[in-house]
Short mmCIF file of C-alpha atoms in Angstrom, two decimals:
data_model
loop_
_atom_site.label_atom_id
_atom_site.label_comp_id
_atom_site.label_asym_id
_atom_site.label_seq_id
_atom_site.Cartn_x
_atom_site.Cartn_y
_atom_site.Cartn_z
CA UNK D 6 144.90 139.69 118.31
CA UNK D 7 146.71 136.35 117.33
CA UNK D 8 149.62 136.85 115.00
CA UNK D 9 148.67 136.89 111.50
CA UNK D 10 151.35 134.12 110.57
CA UNK D 11 149.95 131.66 113.03
CA UNK D 12 146.75 131.90 110.79
CA UNK D 13 148.02 130.54 108.13
CA UNK D 14 148.52 126.93 108.76
CA UNK D 15 144.77 127.26 110.04
CA UNK D 16 143.64 128.49 106.53
CA UNK D 17 145.57 125.56 105.24
CA UNK D 18 143.84 123.28 107.40
CA UNK D 19 140.43 124.82 106.94
CA UNK D 20 141.07 124.86 102.92
CA UNK D 21 141.71 120.95 103.32
CA UNK D 22 138.51 120.44 105.73
CA UNK D 23 136.50 122.40 103.21
CA UNK D 24 137.49 120.18 100.02
CA UNK D 25 137.43 117.08 102.18
CA UNK D 26 133.57 118.41 103.37
CA UNK D 27 132.20 119.25 99.54
CA UNK D 28 133.49 115.52 99.22
CA UNK D 29 131.14 114.68 102.01
CA UNK D 30 128.46 116.66 100.18
CA UNK D 31 128.47 118.98 103.35
CA UNK D 32 130.18 122.32 104.25
CA UNK D 33 131.42 124.01 107.15
CA UNK D 34 130.89 127.25 107.99
CA UNK D 35 133.17 129.15 110.09
CA UNK D 36 132.56 132.41 112.46
CA UNK D 37 135.49 134.04 113.80
CA UNK D 38 134.74 135.37 117.40
CA UNK D 39 136.20 138.22 118.64
CA UNK D 40 137.05 140.02 115.24
CA UNK D 41 138.58 143.11 114.51
CA UNK D 42 136.64 144.82 117.04
CA UNK D 43 137.30 142.36 119.91
CA UNK D 44 133.51 142.06 120.35
CA UNK D 45 131.73 140.47 117.04
CA UNK D 46 130.88 137.42 115.54
CA UNK D 47 132.44 137.74 111.78
CA UNK D 48 130.08 136.87 109.80
CA UNK D 49 127.18 137.97 112.22
CA UNK D 50 124.78 136.18 110.09
CA UNK D 51 124.33 133.45 107.34
CA UNK D 52 122.17 131.08 105.72
CA UNK D 53 123.20 127.31 105.50
CA UNK D 54 121.94 124.22 104.46
CA UNK D 55 120.55 121.57 106.93
CA UNK D 56 123.44 119.04 107.36
CA UNK D 57 125.90 121.53 107.28
CA UNK D 58 128.51 122.37 110.12
CA UNK D 59 128.94 125.75 111.86
CA UNK D 60 131.80 126.16 113.40
CA UNK D 61 133.13 129.20 116.15
CA UNK D 62 136.75 129.63 115.80
CA UNK D 63 138.35 131.96 118.55
CA UNK D 64 140.42 134.96 117.39
CA UNK D 65 140.72 137.44 120.77
CA UNK D 66 139.33 137.95 123.85
CA UNK D 67 137.44 135.90 126.18
CA UNK D 68 133.82 135.10 124.91
CA UNK D 69 130.81 132.44 124.59
CA UNK D 70 128.55 131.26 121.96
CA UNK D 71 125.27 131.00 123.37
CA UNK D 72 121.86 129.78 122.02
CA UNK D 73 118.95 132.01 122.48
CA UNK D 74 115.88 131.63 120.24
CA UNK D 75 116.20 128.31 118.02
CA UNK D 76 113.53 126.33 116.59
CA UNK D 77 111.61 123.24 118.27
CA UNK D 78 113.34 120.45 118.83
CA UNK D 79 116.54 121.94 118.08
CA UNK D 80 119.25 121.28 120.70
CA UNK D 81 120.93 124.10 122.58
CA UNK D 82 124.16 125.43 123.38
CA UNK D 83 126.45 127.07 125.93
CA UNK D 84 130.23 127.49 125.14
CA UNK D 85 132.96 129.34 126.21
CA UNK D 86 135.30 130.67 123.27
CA UNK D 87 138.80 131.69 124.44
CA UNK D 88 142.77 131.11 124.18
CA UNK D 89 141.88 127.75 126.10
CA UNK D 90 138.82 126.70 124.43
CA UNK D 91 139.85 127.43 120.72
CA UNK D 92 136.25 126.18 118.79
CA UNK D 93 132.80 124.61 118.94
CA UNK D 94 131.22 123.04 116.22
CA UNK D 95 127.39 122.80 115.97
CA UNK D 96 125.29 120.57 113.50
CA UNK D 97 122.05 121.90 112.75
CA UNK D 98 119.34 119.23 112.54
CA UNK D 99 116.01 121.02 112.48
CA UNK D 100 115.45 123.81 109.67
CA UNK D 101 114.56 127.37 110.62
CA UNK D 102 116.24 130.36 112.33
CA UNK D 103 118.94 130.46 115.05
CA UNK D 104 119.93 133.30 117.14
CA UNK D 105 122.80 133.74 119.49
CA UNK D 106 124.90 135.56 121.75
CA UNK D 107 128.24 136.18 123.73
CA UNK D 108 127.11 136.01 127.51
CA UNK D 109 129.37 138.96 128.99
CA UNK D 110 129.24 141.38 125.36
CA UNK D 111 125.69 140.80 124.34
CA UNK D 112 124.51 144.49 125.51
CA UNK D 113 127.44 145.93 123.61
CA UNK D 114 126.23 144.13 120.65
CA UNK D 115 127.91 140.82 120.42
CA UNK D 116 125.06 138.35 118.76
CA UNK D 117 124.43 136.54 115.90
CA UNK D 118 121.94 134.51 113.83
CA UNK D 119 122.05 131.64 111.09
CA UNK D 120 119.15 130.48 108.84
CA UNK D 121 118.99 126.81 108.10
CA UNK D 122 117.22 125.40 105.34
CA UNK D 123 116.47 122.23 103.22
CA UNK D 124 118.22 121.50 99.74
CA UNK D 125 115.73 121.43 97.05
CA UNK D 126 114.07 118.38 96.33
CA UNK D 127 114.54 116.97 92.88
CA UNK D 128 112.17 114.57 91.17
CA UNK D 129 111.75 110.84 92.01
CA UNK D 130 111.69 108.64 89.72
CA UNK D 131 110.71 104.48 89.83
CA UNK D 132 112.66 101.79 88.10
CA UNK D 133 111.22 100.04 86.02
CA UNK D 134 109.52 102.55 84.36
CA UNK D 135 106.14 102.31 82.68
CA UNK D 136 103.96 98.97 82.35
CA UNK D 137 105.48 95.86 84.16
CA UNK D 138 103.93 92.55 84.92
CA UNK D 139 105.32 89.38 86.70
CA UNK D 140 104.31 86.18 87.86
CA UNK D 141 103.26 86.53 92.09
CA UNK D 142 105.72 84.73 94.26
CA UNK D 143 108.96 86.02 92.35
CA UNK D 144 110.97 89.17 92.95
CA UNK D 145 111.25 90.38 89.43
CA UNK D 146 108.80 92.88 89.68
CA UNK D 147 110.72 94.74 92.52
CA UNK D 148 110.39 98.59 92.40
CA UNK D 149 113.25 100.96 93.23
CA UNK D 150 112.90 104.91 94.06
CA UNK D 151 115.85 106.85 92.83
CA UNK D 152 116.43 110.71 93.83
CA UNK D 153 115.30 110.21 97.22
CA UNK D 154 118.53 110.45 99.28
CA UNK D 155 117.78 112.56 102.29
CA UNK D 156 114.18 112.21 102.23
CA UNK D 157 111.69 109.90 104.00
CA UNK D 158 109.99 107.68 101.69
CA UNK D 159 106.21 106.58 101.22
CA UNK D 160 105.24 104.22 98.42
CA UNK D 161 101.47 104.65 97.37
CA UNK D 162 99.00 102.32 95.68
CA UNK D 163 96.38 103.83 93.58
CA UNK D 164 97.28 107.34 95.35
CA UNK D 165 96.95 105.42 99.13
CA UNK D 166 99.63 105.13 101.41
CA UNK D 167 101.16 101.57 101.46
CA UNK D 168 101.62 100.79 105.43
CA UNK D 169 105.31 99.98 106.08
CA UNK D 170 106.49 100.71 102.90
CA UNK D 171 109.13 103.44 103.40
CA UNK D 172 112.51 102.08 102.07
CA UNK D 173 113.70 102.68 98.57
CA UNK D 174 112.53 99.40 97.54
CA UNK D 175 109.15 97.72 97.49
CA UNK D 176 107.62 94.47 95.85
CA UNK D 177 104.14 94.77 94.79
CA UNK D 178 101.51 92.03 95.82
CA UNK D 179 98.79 93.29 94.00
CA UNK D 180 97.95 94.90 90.44
CA UNK D 181 97.52 98.64 90.39
CA UNK D 182 99.21 101.70 89.72
CA UNK D 183 102.41 102.51 92.43
CA UNK D 184 104.09 105.72 93.12
CA UNK D 185 106.43 107.00 95.60
CA UNK D 186 106.66 110.56 97.58
CA UNK D 187 109.38 111.81 99.31
CA UNK D 188 109.37 114.43 101.72
CA UNK D 189 112.34 116.34 103.28
CA UNK D 190 112.61 117.66 107.10
CA UNK D 191 111.22 121.42 105.77
CA UNK D 192 107.83 119.30 104.90
CA UNK D 193 108.72 119.82 101.31
CA UNK D 194 107.59 117.00 99.04
CA UNK D 195 107.51 115.42 95.69
CA UNK D 196 105.85 112.29 94.11
CA UNK D 197 107.15 110.06 91.34
CA UNK D 198 104.97 109.50 88.13
CA UNK D 199 102.92 106.14 88.61
CA UNK D 200 103.67 102.86 87.09
CA UNK D 201 101.44 100.74 86.27
CA UNK D 202 101.84 97.08 87.57
CA UNK D 203 99.79 93.78 86.84
CA UNK D 204 100.79 90.93 89.18
CA UNK D 205 99.66 87.85 87.51
CA UNK D 206 98.42 84.76 90.01
CA UNK D 207 100.81 81.82 90.05
CA UNK D 208 99.66 78.29 90.73
CA UNK D 209 99.66 77.22 94.56
CA UNK D 210 100.46 73.37 94.47
CA UNK D 211 99.51 71.52 97.04
CA UNK D 212 99.59 67.11 97.48
CA UNK D 213 99.24 64.59 100.05
CA UNK D 214 100.57 61.04 99.93
CA UNK D 215 100.09 57.65 101.47
CA UNK D 216 103.12 54.62 101.75
CA UNK D 217 102.97 51.19 101.48
CA UNK D 218 106.48 49.80 102.47
CA UNK D 219 108.75 51.60 99.52
CA UNK D 220 105.76 52.75 97.40
CA UNK D 221 104.28 55.96 97.32
CA UNK D 222 100.90 57.42 95.92
CA UNK D 223 100.87 61.08 95.39
CA UNK D 224 97.54 62.96 95.76
CA UNK D 225 97.80 66.41 93.95
CA UNK D 226 95.37 68.42 95.85
CA UNK D 227 96.08 71.78 94.04
CA UNK D 228 92.97 74.01 93.04
CA UNK D 229 93.44 73.39 89.29
CA UNK D 230 92.32 76.42 87.14
CA UNK D 231 92.48 74.87 83.56
CA UNK D 232 95.58 74.14 81.80
CA UNK D 233 98.03 73.47 84.46
CA UNK D 234 101.12 71.11 83.67
CA UNK D 235 102.69 69.06 86.65
CA UNK D 236 106.09 67.91 87.43
CA UNK D 237 107.06 65.79 90.06
CA UNK D 238 110.54 65.55 91.56
CA UNK D 239 110.90 62.84 93.77
CA UNK D 240 114.20 63.48 95.46
CA UNK D 241 115.73 60.58 94.19
CA UNK D 242 116.36 61.51 90.36
CA UNK D 243 113.28 60.23 88.86
CA UNK D 244 110.61 62.63 87.94
CA UNK D 245 106.76 62.55 86.79
CA UNK D 246 104.38 64.88 84.55
CA UNK D 247 101.22 62.53 85.70
CA UNK D 248 98.65 64.56 87.74
CA UNK D 249 98.89 61.85 90.64
CA UNK D 250 101.87 59.58 90.20
CA UNK D 251 103.17 56.53 92.15
CA UNK D 252 106.79 56.33 92.92
CA UNK D 253 108.41 53.02 94.00
CA UNK D 254 111.57 53.96 95.93
CA UNK D 255 114.67 51.78 96.50
CA UNK D 256 116.10 52.34 99.46
CA UNK D 257 115.15 53.60 102.60
CA UNK D 258 115.65 57.64 103.47
CA UNK D 259 114.13 61.00 103.92
CA UNK D 260 113.60 62.50 100.27
CA UNK D 261 112.59 66.21 99.55
CA UNK D 262 109.87 66.02 96.67
CA UNK D 263 108.82 69.00 95.01
CA UNK D 264 105.70 69.83 92.73
CA UNK D 265 105.59 71.89 90.18
CA UNK D 266 102.38 73.56 88.70
CA UNK D 267 102.81 75.63 85.62
CA UNK D 268 99.98 77.70 83.92
CA UNK D 269 100.68 76.70 80.40
CA UNK D 270 97.38 77.61 78.84
CA UNK D 271 97.25 81.44 80.69
CA UNK D 272 99.97 83.64 81.52
CA UNK D 273 102.67 80.71 82.19
CA UNK D 274 103.73 81.69 85.86
CA UNK D 275 104.66 78.32 87.83
CA UNK D 276 104.36 77.48 91.49
CA UNK D 277 106.16 75.02 93.67
CA UNK D 278 106.04 72.79 96.95
CA UNK D 279 108.08 71.10 98.63
CA UNK D 280 107.72 68.14 101.46
CA UNK D 281 110.43 65.82 102.79
CA UNK D 282 109.19 61.88 102.48
CA UNK D 283 110.92 59.59 104.86
CA UNK D 284 111.18 55.94 103.59
CA UNK D 285 111.60 53.38 106.53
CA UNK D 286 111.12 49.36 107.06
CA UNK D 287 107.68 50.39 108.60
CA UNK D 288 106.60 52.80 106.18
CA UNK D 289 106.65 56.75 106.20
CA UNK D 290 108.08 59.13 109.02
CA UNK D 291 109.25 56.80 111.69
CA UNK D 292 108.49 58.51 114.84
CA UNK D 293 110.34 57.12 117.89
CA UNK D 294 112.09 59.27 120.21
CA UNK D 295 115.32 57.27 119.21
CA UNK D 296 115.35 58.17 115.96
CA UNK D 297 114.55 61.70 116.40
CA UNK D 298 112.97 62.31 113.07
CA UNK D 299 111.17 65.56 113.48
CA UNK D 300 107.71 65.98 111.40
CA UNK D 301 106.65 69.34 110.33
CA UNK D 302 103.15 70.10 109.81
CA UNK D 303 101.16 71.50 108.28
CA UNK D 304 103.39 72.12 105.24
CA UNK D 305 102.49 74.08 102.91
CA UNK D 306 101.43 76.31 105.77
CA UNK D 307 100.22 80.27 105.49
CA UNK D 308 101.88 83.38 106.43
CA UNK D 309 100.05 84.04 109.73
CA UNK D 310 99.70 80.37 110.68
CA UNK D 311 101.04 77.97 112.90
CA UNK D 312 103.20 74.96 112.36
CA UNK D 313 103.67 71.80 114.69
CA UNK D 314 106.79 69.94 115.27
CA UNK D 315 106.35 66.40 116.28
CA UNK D 316 108.41 63.93 117.94
CA UNK D 317 110.35 66.39 120.56
CA UNK D 318 111.56 65.49 123.88
CA UNK D 319 109.53 66.76 126.47
CA UNK D 320 111.00 69.58 128.56
CA UNK D 321 113.85 69.78 125.79
CA UNK D 322 112.65 72.27 123.42
CA UNK D 323 114.70 72.27 120.19
CA UNK D 324 116.72 75.22 118.55
CA UNK D 325 114.82 76.75 115.63
CA UNK D 326 116.45 78.93 112.70
CA UNK D 327 114.80 79.95 109.35
CA UNK D 328 116.80 80.39 106.10
CA UNK D 329 116.08 81.45 102.76
CA UNK D 330 117.15 78.97 100.03
CA UNK D 331 120.51 80.91 99.48
CA UNK D 332 121.14 80.22 103.29
CA UNK D 333 120.66 83.64 104.42
CA UNK D 334 119.44 83.54 108.35
CA UNK D 335 115.93 85.06 108.50
CA UNK D 336 114.28 84.59 111.55
CA UNK D 337 114.04 82.40 114.82
CA UNK D 338 110.79 81.19 115.44
CA UNK D 339 109.27 81.93 118.36
CA UNK D 340 107.85 78.71 120.47
CA UNK D 341 104.23 79.19 121.43
CA UNK D 342 103.57 75.92 123.77
CA UNK D 343 104.92 72.64 123.78
CA UNK D 344 104.17 69.32 125.51
CA UNK D 345 103.06 65.73 124.58
CA UNK D 346 106.20 65.16 122.46
CA UNK D 347 105.53 68.08 120.30
CA UNK D 348 106.12 72.28 119.94
CA UNK D 349 103.80 74.80 118.25
CA UNK D 350 105.52 77.47 116.52
CA UNK D 351 105.08 80.70 114.97
CA UNK D 352 107.55 81.12 112.04
CA UNK D 353 107.40 85.26 112.15
CA UNK D 354 106.73 87.88 109.18
CA UNK D 355 107.68 85.79 105.75
CA UNK D 356 106.67 86.33 102.63
CA UNK D 357 104.87 83.44 100.72
CA UNK D 358 108.01 81.48 99.03
CA UNK D 359 110.16 78.66 100.14
CA UNK D 360 112.14 78.35 102.99
CA UNK D 361 114.50 76.28 105.20
CA UNK D 362 113.85 75.01 108.90
CA UNK D 363 116.49 74.10 110.80
CA UNK D 364 116.03 72.00 113.91
CA UNK D 365 118.67 71.31 116.20
CA UNK D 366 117.91 68.69 119.06
CA UNK D 367 119.13 68.26 122.64
CA UNK D 368 122.25 66.44 121.50
CA UNK D 369 123.43 69.30 118.83
CA UNK D 370 122.01 67.40 115.82
CA UNK D 371 120.82 69.34 113.06
CA UNK D 372 118.00 68.31 110.92
CA UNK D 373 116.98 70.63 107.93
CA UNK D 374 113.17 70.45 106.51
CA UNK D 375 111.74 72.68 103.62
CA UNK D 376 108.57 74.13 104.05
CA UNK D 377 106.35 76.54 101.98
CA UNK D 378 104.75 79.66 102.98
CA UNK D 379 101.58 80.58 101.41
CA UNK D 380 99.56 83.63 101.21
#
């Protein structure tokens, strides 16, 4: 048996380890291998929580810790515990009952066991709580579940699971009652109280335009519920409240035109669309390959739609990236096909809203186009 004074540093280290483990919300359970009889595991049985660690420590003799009966899906083990191999640690990942033995001394009763249980589930809660309402296309209605640490998550709408909604946050797309069910590895589950959500419709503005030299006529093609108000921003500092304005630009260039529609007679929700208008000596959108002015259409585009980029040099597909308006990279669009000075691309899984499409030509020049993704 090891000298007792040699154990003192180990117990100090074990005390430090246990304190650190408790801070990490897990526990190390130590089993002495050998014991006073020389052929025992001490303790020979214990109950631990899923996520805890089992650690076998050599005391005397030459032994093994070898799994015998363990739950389905659990990892087996077979490790020597002796003066050359002082310890072995095992972290159970499956709840249930585990049996093990010392192979050379099992017939003498040197066997052990431990049971792995799940920590009790708390009651999940959704914030914000109560009844909430917000405008479609905004993130103010983002729901967050708390109390789900270590558990799987499933959001539900009117009691039915929402496909793919398994993170701790969810942004409702339609009105209804939202709840969240959490489940641990033992199969225990708990469901939050429901939150009544009203997603109010936002206008989805659209427009087209034609140009005559420096003058552009804008046509509002928005599907118009009663009470919409308009705000045009022409990209040169001028604006208009008219429904179908005409605007005179003072110099050539590319201008980002924004149309905002606000439901002032209803819920007060707003929607916005952007398009680039390029003014040149021959009118709108110069399209020669020399100029390398890329045209993006349709814009707005449906979330599952395809965008065509024209004025592309055949055989030299441009580099493409999509950013949100805060500059965060979201996707690299997939090129479906190319040819005839154009390519067709699929943006990817983007929620409705406004984004920046970055186009990098063969000369590494960078062009940016604002795009609007609709439902």
